[in-house]
Short mmCIF file of C-alpha atoms in Angstrom, two decimals:
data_model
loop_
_atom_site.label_atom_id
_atom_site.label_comp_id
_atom_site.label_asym_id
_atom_site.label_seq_id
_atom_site.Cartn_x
_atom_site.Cartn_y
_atom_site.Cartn_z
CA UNK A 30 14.24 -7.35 19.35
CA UNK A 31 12.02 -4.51 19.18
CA UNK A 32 14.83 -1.99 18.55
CA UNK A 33 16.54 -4.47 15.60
CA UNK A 34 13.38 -4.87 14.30
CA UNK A 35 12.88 -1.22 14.01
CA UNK A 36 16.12 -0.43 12.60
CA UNK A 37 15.78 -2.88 10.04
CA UNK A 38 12.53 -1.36 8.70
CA UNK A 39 14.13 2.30 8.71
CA UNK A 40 17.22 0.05 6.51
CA UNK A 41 14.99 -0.76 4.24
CA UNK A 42 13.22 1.99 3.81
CA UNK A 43 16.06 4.16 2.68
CA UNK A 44 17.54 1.65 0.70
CA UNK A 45 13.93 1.19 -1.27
CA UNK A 46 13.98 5.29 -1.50
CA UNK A 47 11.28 6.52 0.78
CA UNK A 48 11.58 10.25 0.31
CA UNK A 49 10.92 10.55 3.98
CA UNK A 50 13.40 10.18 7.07
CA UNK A 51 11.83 7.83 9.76
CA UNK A 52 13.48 7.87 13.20
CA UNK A 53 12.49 5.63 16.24
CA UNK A 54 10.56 8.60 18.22
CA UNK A 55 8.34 9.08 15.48
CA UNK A 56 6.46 6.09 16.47
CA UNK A 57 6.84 6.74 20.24
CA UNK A 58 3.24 7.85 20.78
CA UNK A 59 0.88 6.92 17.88
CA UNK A 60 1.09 8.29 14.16
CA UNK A 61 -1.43 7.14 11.92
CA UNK A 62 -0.17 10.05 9.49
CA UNK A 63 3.07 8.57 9.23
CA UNK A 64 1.65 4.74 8.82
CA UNK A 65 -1.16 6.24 6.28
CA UNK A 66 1.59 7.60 4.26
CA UNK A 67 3.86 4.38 4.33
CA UNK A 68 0.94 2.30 3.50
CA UNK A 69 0.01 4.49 0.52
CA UNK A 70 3.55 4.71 -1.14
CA UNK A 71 3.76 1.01 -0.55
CA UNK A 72 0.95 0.42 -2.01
CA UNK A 73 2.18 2.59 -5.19
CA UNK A 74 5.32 0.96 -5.25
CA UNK A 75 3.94 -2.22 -5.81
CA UNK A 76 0.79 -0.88 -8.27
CA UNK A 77 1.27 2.68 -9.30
CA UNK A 78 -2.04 2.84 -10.57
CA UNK A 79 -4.02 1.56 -7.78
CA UNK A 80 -6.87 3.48 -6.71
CA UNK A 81 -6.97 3.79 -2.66
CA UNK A 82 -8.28 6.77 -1.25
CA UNK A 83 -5.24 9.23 0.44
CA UNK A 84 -8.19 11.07 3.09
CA UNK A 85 -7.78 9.85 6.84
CA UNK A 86 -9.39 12.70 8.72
CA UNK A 87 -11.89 11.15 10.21
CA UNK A 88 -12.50 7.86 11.98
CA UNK A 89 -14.36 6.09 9.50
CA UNK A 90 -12.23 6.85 6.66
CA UNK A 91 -9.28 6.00 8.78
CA UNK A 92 -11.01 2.33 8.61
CA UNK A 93 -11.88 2.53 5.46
CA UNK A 94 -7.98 3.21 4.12
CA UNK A 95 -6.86 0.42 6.54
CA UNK A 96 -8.93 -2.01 5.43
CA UNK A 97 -8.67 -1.34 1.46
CA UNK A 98 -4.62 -1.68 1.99
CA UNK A 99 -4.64 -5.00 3.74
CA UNK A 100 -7.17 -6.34 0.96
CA UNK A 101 -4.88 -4.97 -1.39
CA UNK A 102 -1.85 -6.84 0.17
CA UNK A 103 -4.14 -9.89 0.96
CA UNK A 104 -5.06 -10.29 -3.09
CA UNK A 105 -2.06 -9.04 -4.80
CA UNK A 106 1.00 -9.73 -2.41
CA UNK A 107 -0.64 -12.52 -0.64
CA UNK A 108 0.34 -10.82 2.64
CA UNK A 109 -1.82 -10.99 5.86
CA UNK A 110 -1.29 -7.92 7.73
CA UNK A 111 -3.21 -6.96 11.20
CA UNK A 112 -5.79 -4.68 10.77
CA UNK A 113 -5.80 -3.82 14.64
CA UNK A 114 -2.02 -3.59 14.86
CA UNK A 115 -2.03 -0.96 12.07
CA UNK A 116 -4.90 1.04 13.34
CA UNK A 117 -2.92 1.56 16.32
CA UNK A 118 -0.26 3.36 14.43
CA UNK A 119 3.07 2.49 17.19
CA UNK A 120 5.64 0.09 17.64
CA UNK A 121 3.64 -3.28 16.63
CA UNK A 122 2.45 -1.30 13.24
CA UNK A 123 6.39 -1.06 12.61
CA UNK A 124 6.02 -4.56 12.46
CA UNK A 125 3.39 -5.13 10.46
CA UNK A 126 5.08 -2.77 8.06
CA UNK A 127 8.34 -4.70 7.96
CA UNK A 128 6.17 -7.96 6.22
CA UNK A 129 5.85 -5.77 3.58
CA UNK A 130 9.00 -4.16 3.15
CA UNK A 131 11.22 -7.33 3.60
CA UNK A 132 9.18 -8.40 0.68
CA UNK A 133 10.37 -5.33 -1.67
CA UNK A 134 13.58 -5.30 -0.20
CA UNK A 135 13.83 -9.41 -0.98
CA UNK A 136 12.78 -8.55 -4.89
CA UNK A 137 15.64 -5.30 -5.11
CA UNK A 138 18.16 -7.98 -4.06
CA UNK A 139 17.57 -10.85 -5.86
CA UNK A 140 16.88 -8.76 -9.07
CA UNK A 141 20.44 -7.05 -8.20
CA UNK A 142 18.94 -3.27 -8.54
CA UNK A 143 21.41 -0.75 -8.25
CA UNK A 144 20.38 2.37 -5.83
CA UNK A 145 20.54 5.10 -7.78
CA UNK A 146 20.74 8.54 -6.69
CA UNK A 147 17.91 9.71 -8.73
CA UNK A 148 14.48 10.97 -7.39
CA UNK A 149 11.30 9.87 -9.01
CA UNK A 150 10.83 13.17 -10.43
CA UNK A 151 13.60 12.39 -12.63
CA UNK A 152 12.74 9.17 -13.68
CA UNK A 153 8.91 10.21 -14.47
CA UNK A 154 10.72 13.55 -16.44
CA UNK A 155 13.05 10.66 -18.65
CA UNK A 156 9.96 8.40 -19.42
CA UNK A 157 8.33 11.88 -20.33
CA UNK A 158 11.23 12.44 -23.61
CA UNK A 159 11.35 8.95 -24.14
CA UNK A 160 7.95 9.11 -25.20
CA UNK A 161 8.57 12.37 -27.02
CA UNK A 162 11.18 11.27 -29.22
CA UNK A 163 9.20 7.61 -29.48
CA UNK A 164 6.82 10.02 -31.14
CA UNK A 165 8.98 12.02 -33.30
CA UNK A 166 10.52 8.96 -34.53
CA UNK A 167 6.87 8.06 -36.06
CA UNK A 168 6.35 10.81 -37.43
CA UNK A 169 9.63 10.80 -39.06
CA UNK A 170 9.05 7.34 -40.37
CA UNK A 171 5.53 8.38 -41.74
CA UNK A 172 7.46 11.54 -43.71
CA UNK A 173 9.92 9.19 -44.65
CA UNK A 174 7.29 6.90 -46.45
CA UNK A 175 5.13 10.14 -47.78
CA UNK A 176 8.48 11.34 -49.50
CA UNK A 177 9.32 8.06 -51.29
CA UNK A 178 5.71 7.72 -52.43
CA UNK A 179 5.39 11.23 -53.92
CA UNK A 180 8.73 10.92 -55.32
CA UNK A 181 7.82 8.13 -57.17
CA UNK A 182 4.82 9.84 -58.63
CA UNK A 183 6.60 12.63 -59.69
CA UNK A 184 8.55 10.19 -61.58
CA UNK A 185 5.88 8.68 -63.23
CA UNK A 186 4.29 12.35 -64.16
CA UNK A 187 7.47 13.59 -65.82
CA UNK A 188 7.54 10.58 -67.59
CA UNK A 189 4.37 11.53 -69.36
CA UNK A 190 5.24 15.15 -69.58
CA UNK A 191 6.10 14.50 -73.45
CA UNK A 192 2.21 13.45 -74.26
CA UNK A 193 0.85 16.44 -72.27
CA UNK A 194 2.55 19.01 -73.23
CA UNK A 195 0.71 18.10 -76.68
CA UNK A 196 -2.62 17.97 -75.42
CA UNK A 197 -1.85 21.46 -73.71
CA UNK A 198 -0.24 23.01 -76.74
CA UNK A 199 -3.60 21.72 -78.71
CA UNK A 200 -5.85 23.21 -76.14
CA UNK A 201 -4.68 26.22 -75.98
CA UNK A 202 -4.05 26.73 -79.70
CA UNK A 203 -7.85 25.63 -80.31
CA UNK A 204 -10.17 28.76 -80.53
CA UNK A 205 -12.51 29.59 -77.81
CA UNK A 206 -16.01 28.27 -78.62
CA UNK A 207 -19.23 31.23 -77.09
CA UNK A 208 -21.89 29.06 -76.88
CA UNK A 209 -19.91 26.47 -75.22
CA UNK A 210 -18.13 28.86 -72.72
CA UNK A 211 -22.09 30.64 -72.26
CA UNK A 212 -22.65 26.47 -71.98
CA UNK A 213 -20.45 26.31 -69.24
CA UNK A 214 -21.27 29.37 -67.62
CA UNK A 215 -25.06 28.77 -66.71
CA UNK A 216 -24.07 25.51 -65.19
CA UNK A 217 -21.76 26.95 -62.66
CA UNK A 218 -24.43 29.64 -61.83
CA UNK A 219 -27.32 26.44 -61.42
CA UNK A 220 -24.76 24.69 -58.96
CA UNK A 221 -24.48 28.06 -56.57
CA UNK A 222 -27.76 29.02 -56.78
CA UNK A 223 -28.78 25.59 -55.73
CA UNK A 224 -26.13 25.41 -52.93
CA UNK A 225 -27.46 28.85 -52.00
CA UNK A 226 -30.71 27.47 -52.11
CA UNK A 227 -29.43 24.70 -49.32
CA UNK A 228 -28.12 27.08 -47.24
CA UNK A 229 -31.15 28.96 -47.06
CA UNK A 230 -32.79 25.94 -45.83
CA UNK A 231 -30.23 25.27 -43.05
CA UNK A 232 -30.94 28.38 -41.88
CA UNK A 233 -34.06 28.34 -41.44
CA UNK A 234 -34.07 25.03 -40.04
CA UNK A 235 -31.47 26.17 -37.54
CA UNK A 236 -33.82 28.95 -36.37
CA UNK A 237 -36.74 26.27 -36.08
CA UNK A 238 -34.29 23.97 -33.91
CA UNK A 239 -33.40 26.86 -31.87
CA UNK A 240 -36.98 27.89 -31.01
CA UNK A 241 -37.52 24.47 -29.97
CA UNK A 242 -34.60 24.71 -27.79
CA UNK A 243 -35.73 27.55 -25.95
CA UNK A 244 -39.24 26.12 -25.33
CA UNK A 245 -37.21 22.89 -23.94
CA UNK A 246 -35.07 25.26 -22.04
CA UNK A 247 -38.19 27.23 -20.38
CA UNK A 248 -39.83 23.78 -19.48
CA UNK A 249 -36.46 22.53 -17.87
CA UNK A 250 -36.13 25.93 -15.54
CA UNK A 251 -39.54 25.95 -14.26
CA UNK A 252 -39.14 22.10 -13.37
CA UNK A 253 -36.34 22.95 -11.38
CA UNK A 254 -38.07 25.84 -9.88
CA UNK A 255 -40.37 23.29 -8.48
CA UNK A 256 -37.73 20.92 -7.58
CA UNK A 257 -35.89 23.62 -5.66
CA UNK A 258 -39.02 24.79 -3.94
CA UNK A 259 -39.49 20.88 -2.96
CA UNK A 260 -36.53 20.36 -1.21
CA UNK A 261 -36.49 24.09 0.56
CA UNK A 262 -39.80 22.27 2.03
CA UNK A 263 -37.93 19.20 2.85
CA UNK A 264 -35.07 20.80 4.23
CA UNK A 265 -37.41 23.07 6.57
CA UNK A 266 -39.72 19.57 7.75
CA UNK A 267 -37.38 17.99 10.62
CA UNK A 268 -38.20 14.38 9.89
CA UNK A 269 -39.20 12.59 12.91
CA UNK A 270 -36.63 9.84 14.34
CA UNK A 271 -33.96 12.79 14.31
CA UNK A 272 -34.28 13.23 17.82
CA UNK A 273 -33.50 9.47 18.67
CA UNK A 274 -30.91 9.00 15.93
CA UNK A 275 -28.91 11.91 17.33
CA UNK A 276 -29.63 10.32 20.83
CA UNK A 277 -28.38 7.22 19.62
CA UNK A 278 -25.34 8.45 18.25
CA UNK A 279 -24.04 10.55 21.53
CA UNK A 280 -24.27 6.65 23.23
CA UNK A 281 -22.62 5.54 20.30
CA UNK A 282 -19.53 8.00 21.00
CA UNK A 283 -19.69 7.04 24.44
CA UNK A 284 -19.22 3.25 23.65
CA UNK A 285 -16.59 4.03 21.22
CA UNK A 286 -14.74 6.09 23.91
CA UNK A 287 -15.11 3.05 26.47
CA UNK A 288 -14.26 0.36 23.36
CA UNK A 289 -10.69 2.20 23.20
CA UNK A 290 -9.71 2.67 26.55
CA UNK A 291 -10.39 -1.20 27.27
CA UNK A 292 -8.33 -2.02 23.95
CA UNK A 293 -5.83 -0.18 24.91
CA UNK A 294 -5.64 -1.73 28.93
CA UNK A 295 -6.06 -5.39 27.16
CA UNK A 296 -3.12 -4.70 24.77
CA UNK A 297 -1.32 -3.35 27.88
CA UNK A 298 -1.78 -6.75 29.99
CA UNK A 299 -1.07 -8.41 26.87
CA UNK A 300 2.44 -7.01 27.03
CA UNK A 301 2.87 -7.19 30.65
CA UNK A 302 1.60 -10.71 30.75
CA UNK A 303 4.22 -11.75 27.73
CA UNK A 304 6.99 -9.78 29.87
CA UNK A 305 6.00 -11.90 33.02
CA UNK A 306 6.05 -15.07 30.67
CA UNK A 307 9.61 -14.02 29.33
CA UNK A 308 10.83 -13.59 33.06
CA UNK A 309 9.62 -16.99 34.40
CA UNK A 310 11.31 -19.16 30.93
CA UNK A 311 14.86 -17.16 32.16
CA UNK A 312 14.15 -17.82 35.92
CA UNK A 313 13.09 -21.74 34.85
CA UNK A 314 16.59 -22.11 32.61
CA UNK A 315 18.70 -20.69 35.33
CA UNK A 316 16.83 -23.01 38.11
CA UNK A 317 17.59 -26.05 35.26
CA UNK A 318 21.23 -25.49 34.88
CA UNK A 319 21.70 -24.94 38.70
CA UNK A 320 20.37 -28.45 38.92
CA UNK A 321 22.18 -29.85 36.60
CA UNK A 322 25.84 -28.27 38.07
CA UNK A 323 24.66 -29.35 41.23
CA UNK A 324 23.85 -32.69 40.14
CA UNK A 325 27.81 -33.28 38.64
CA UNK A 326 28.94 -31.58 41.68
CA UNK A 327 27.23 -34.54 43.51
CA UNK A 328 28.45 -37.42 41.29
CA UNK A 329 32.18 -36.47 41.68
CA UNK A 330 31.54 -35.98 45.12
CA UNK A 331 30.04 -39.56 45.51
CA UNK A 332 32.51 -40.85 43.42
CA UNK A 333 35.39 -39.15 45.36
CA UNK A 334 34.00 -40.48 48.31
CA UNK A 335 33.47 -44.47 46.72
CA UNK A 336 37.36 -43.91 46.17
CA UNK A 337 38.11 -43.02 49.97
CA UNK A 338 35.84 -45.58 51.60
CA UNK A 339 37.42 -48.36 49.58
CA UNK A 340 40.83 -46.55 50.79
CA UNK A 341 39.58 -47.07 54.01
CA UNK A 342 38.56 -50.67 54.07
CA UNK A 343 41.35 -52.18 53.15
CA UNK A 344 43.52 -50.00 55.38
CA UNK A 345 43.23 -52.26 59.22
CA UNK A 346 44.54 -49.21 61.72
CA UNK A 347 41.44 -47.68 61.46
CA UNK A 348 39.63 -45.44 64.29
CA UNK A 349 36.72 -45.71 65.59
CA UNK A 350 36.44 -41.91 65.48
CA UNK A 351 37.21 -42.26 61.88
CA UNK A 352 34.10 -44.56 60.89
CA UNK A 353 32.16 -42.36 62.54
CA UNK A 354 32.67 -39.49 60.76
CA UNK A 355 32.79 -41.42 57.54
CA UNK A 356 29.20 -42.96 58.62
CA UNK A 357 27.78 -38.94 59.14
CA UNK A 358 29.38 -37.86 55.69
CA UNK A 359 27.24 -41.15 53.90
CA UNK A 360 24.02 -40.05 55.34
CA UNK A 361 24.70 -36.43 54.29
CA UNK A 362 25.60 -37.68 50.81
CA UNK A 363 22.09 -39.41 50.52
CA UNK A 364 20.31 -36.92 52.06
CA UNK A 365 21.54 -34.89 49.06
CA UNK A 366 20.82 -37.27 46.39
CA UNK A 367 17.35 -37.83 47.67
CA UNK A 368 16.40 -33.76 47.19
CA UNK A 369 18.00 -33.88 44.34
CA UNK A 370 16.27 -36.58 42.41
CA UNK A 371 12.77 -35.05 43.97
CA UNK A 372 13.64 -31.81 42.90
CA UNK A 373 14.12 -33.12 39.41
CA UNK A 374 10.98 -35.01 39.97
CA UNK A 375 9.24 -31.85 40.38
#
């Protein structure tokens, strides 16, 4: 079972496109690289944009991954996966991995998805121009609309071109006025002298703002000089339970140490005790249907023998010899019967 179980997750696996080829002696001795990176593109396959952290150096954050997957599965599959099982990264994490691969592989089915040869490199690079050319076909609409609409202005213009070029034949034709053009001329100089004038002010407002910002600037670096001095002194100062936390954490590796050798002894008897269990169920059906041949074996015996005593009743030349025997074979034949029905008994 073990062995079909296996090869049906490595089935699926390929057939879901797993980049990755996973043989049976990869989970031989544990692998919690392998599982970590099953988990995580399982986890993507279902939500691409979940957020689960990919760093399983160390112990905790080995714990940390496991348990943020099976909440993942728990509230958006609905799958209950052993937390233990996985953590243990062998042949019963194979398992736990097939509840959610039978799951995928269930959905491809029914939804009748082809497997295609192409990588997901491909697929993200065709969503990529799809989205291009989405784009350019905007932008071609909006041109589209900006040439009809200036097209029909130009329309409208050209229509008018008959009344204008009368007002612009007049205006040019009428002589050039000085006082109006001298007029004209001292207003234009007003506006730039007063936008001159503004500038003038910016700048001199910008050189205000940027003395501020250096006195700001100033106040912030000698704050951080004394912030930096702080923590130099707090850094220096050993605080005083350091001595009995790092105590209390060399016990704490101990007991860890201890914790998995006993886990891994318990899961051991486990497996031994469900072998022994297996063993005893085969030696009980075998000890059943021994019983049960013997048991017909006995019947048409009996009845074989029924048939022969009645033979020998009714036949009158019968020896003495005869009855004897017959008399031995009936107590044999109950002697029989009677471990036979206390063997069933038992």
């Amino acid at each position: 079972p073990a062995l079909a179980c296996f090869s049906d997750f490595t089935e699926m696996m390929r057939a879901l496109g797993y980049p990755r080829l996973i043989s049976m002696e990869n989970f031989h001795t544990p692998n919690f690289m392998l599982v970590s990176e099953v988990l995580l593109w399982l986890v993507k396959r279902y939500e691409p944009q979940t957020d689960i952290p990919p760093d399983v150096e160390t112990e905790q954050d080995r714990v940390f991954f496991i348990k943020a997957v099976a909440q993942f599965m728990a509230t958006k599959v609905h799958i209950k996966l052993n937390t233990k099982k996985l953590y243990q990264a062998d042949g019963y994490a194979v398992k736990e991995l097939l509840k959610v691969t039978s799951v995928l592989y269930g959905a491809m089915n029914t939804k009748g998805v082809e497997r295609a040869d192409v990588s997901e490199e491909d697929s993200s690079k065709l969503k990529f121009d799809l989205g291009s050319k989405i784009a350019d076909l905007k932008a071609a609409r909006q041109l589209a609309s900006e040439i009809t609409s200036k097209g029909a202005s130009l329309y409208d213009l050209l229509g008018k071109e008959v009344e204008l070029r009368e007002a612009r034949t007049e205006s040019i034709a009428r002589p050039l006025e000085i006082n109006e053009a001298e007029k004209m001329m001292k207003i234009a100089i007003d506006c730039v002298l007063e936008q001159v004038q503004k500038t003038k002010d910016m700048l001199n407002n910008v050189a205000l703002d940027e003395a501020s910002l250096e006195a700001k600037i100033e106040k912030r670096k000698l704050e951080l000089e004394r912030s930096q001095k702080r923590l130099q002194t707090l850094q220096s100062v050993r605080p005083a339970f350091m001595d009995e936390y790092e105590k209390i954490e060399k016990q704490l590796q101990k007991q860890y140490s201890s914790y998995l050798e006993k886990f891994r002894n318990l899961t051991y008897m486990e497996q031994l005790l469900d072998d022994h269990r297996q063993i005893e169920q085969e030696m009980f059906e075998e000890a059943a249907n021994m019983l049960h041949l013997t048991q017909n074996r006995l019947k048409e015996e009996e009845q074989h023998l029924l048939k022969s005593g009645n033979n020998d009743d009714s036949d009158v030349e019968i020896q003495e010899d005869e009855g004897s025997d017959n008399e031995v074979e009936d107590r044999q034949i109950m002697k029989q019967r009677t471990t036979t029905e206390t063997l069933l008994q038992g």
